Coordinates of C-alpha atoms in Angstrom, one line a residue:
M1294 CA -43.8 -16.8 98.4
N1295 CA -47.3 -15.8 99.4
V1296 CA -49.4 -16.3 96.2
E1297 CA -52.4 -14.4 97.5
H1298 CA -50.3 -11.4 98.3
E1299 CA -48.6 -11.5 94.9
V1300 CA -52.0 -11.7 93.2
S1301 CA -53.3 -8.7 95.2
L1302 CA -50.2 -6.8 94.1
L1303 CA -50.8 -7.8 90.5
V1304 CA -54.4 -6.4 90.7
G1305 CA -53.0 -3.1 91.8
E1306 CA -50.4 -3.0 89.0
I1307 CA -53.1 -3.8 86.4
K1308 CA -55.2 -0.9 87.8
R1309 CA -52.1 1.4 87.7
L1310 CA -51.0 0.6 84.2
G1311 CA -54.2 -0.3 82.5
G1312 CA -57.5 1.2 81.5
P1313 CA -61.0 0.2 80.8
N1314 CA -61.6 -2.0 77.7
A1315 CA -64.7 -2.2 75.5
E1316 CA -66.6 -4.1 78.2
G1317 CA -65.6 -1.6 80.9
K1318 CA -63.2 -4.0 82.6
M1319 CA -59.6 -3.0 83.5
S1320 CA -57.2 -4.3 81.0
V1321 CA -53.4 -4.0 80.2
K1322 CA -51.2 -5.4 77.6
F1323 CA -48.8 -8.1 78.8
G1324 CA -45.9 -6.3 77.3
V1325 CA -46.7 -3.2 79.3
L1326 CA -46.8 -5.2 82.5
F1327 CA -43.6 -7.2 81.6
N1328 CA -41.6 -4.1 80.7
D1329 CA -42.6 -1.9 83.6
T1330 CA -39.7 -1.3 86.0
Q1331 CA -42.0 -1.2 89.1
C1332 CA -43.5 -4.6 88.1
A1333 CA -40.0 -6.0 87.5
N1334 CA -39.1 -5.0 91.1
I1335 CA -42.2 -6.4 92.6
F1336 CA -42.6 -9.7 90.8
E1337 CA -39.9 -12.3 90.7
A1338 CA -42.0 -14.5 88.5
L1339 CA -44.6 -12.4 86.8
V1340 CA -45.7 -15.2 84.5
G1341 CA -46.3 -17.5 87.5
T1342 CA -48.3 -14.8 89.3
L1343 CA -50.4 -14.3 86.1
R1344 CA -51.1 -18.0 85.9
A1345 CA -52.0 -18.2 89.6
A1346 CA -54.4 -15.2 89.2
K1347 CA -56.0 -16.8 86.1
K1348 CA -56.5 -20.1 87.9
R1349 CA -58.3 -18.2 90.7
K1350 CA -60.4 -16.4 88.0
I1351 CA -59.2 -13.0 89.1
I1352 CA -57.8 -12.2 85.6
T1353 CA -58.1 -13.7 82.2
F1354 CA -55.9 -13.7 79.0
E1355 CA -55.8 -15.7 75.8
G1356 CA -53.8 -19.0 76.0
E1357 CA -52.2 -20.8 78.9
L1358 CA -48.8 -19.1 79.1
L1359 CA -47.6 -15.6 78.1
L1360 CA -44.1 -15.1 76.8
Q1361 CA -42.2 -11.8 76.5
G1362 CA -42.0 -10.6 72.9
V1363 CA -44.4 -13.2 71.4
H1364 CA -47.4 -12.2 73.6
D1365 CA -46.6 -8.5 74.3
N1366 CA -49.9 -7.5 72.6
V1367 CA -52.1 -9.9 74.6
D1368 CA -54.7 -8.2 76.9
V1369 CA -54.6 -9.2 80.6
V1370 CA -58.1 -8.4 81.8
L1371 CA -59.1 -8.0 85.5
L1372 CA -62.3 -10.0 86.2
S1373 CA -62.5 -9.4 90.0
E1374 CA -60.6 -8.0 92.9

């Protein structure tokens, strides 16, 4: 698995599914990403890709780990491309 490639795909999906937040940064709810059919086909391990992107400071979200259902309303915010 090429993490850099997965992260770049994630950036594209956040742009496709999200919109600007109050600070003008692209943002999407975790539940929207998790439940999107196209994302499900692209990412084998969405949560792992999100953590890798957060570690690289490309995205941010509250907490360390996002779980489907519990964190569906958490914003995933794009910091850089």
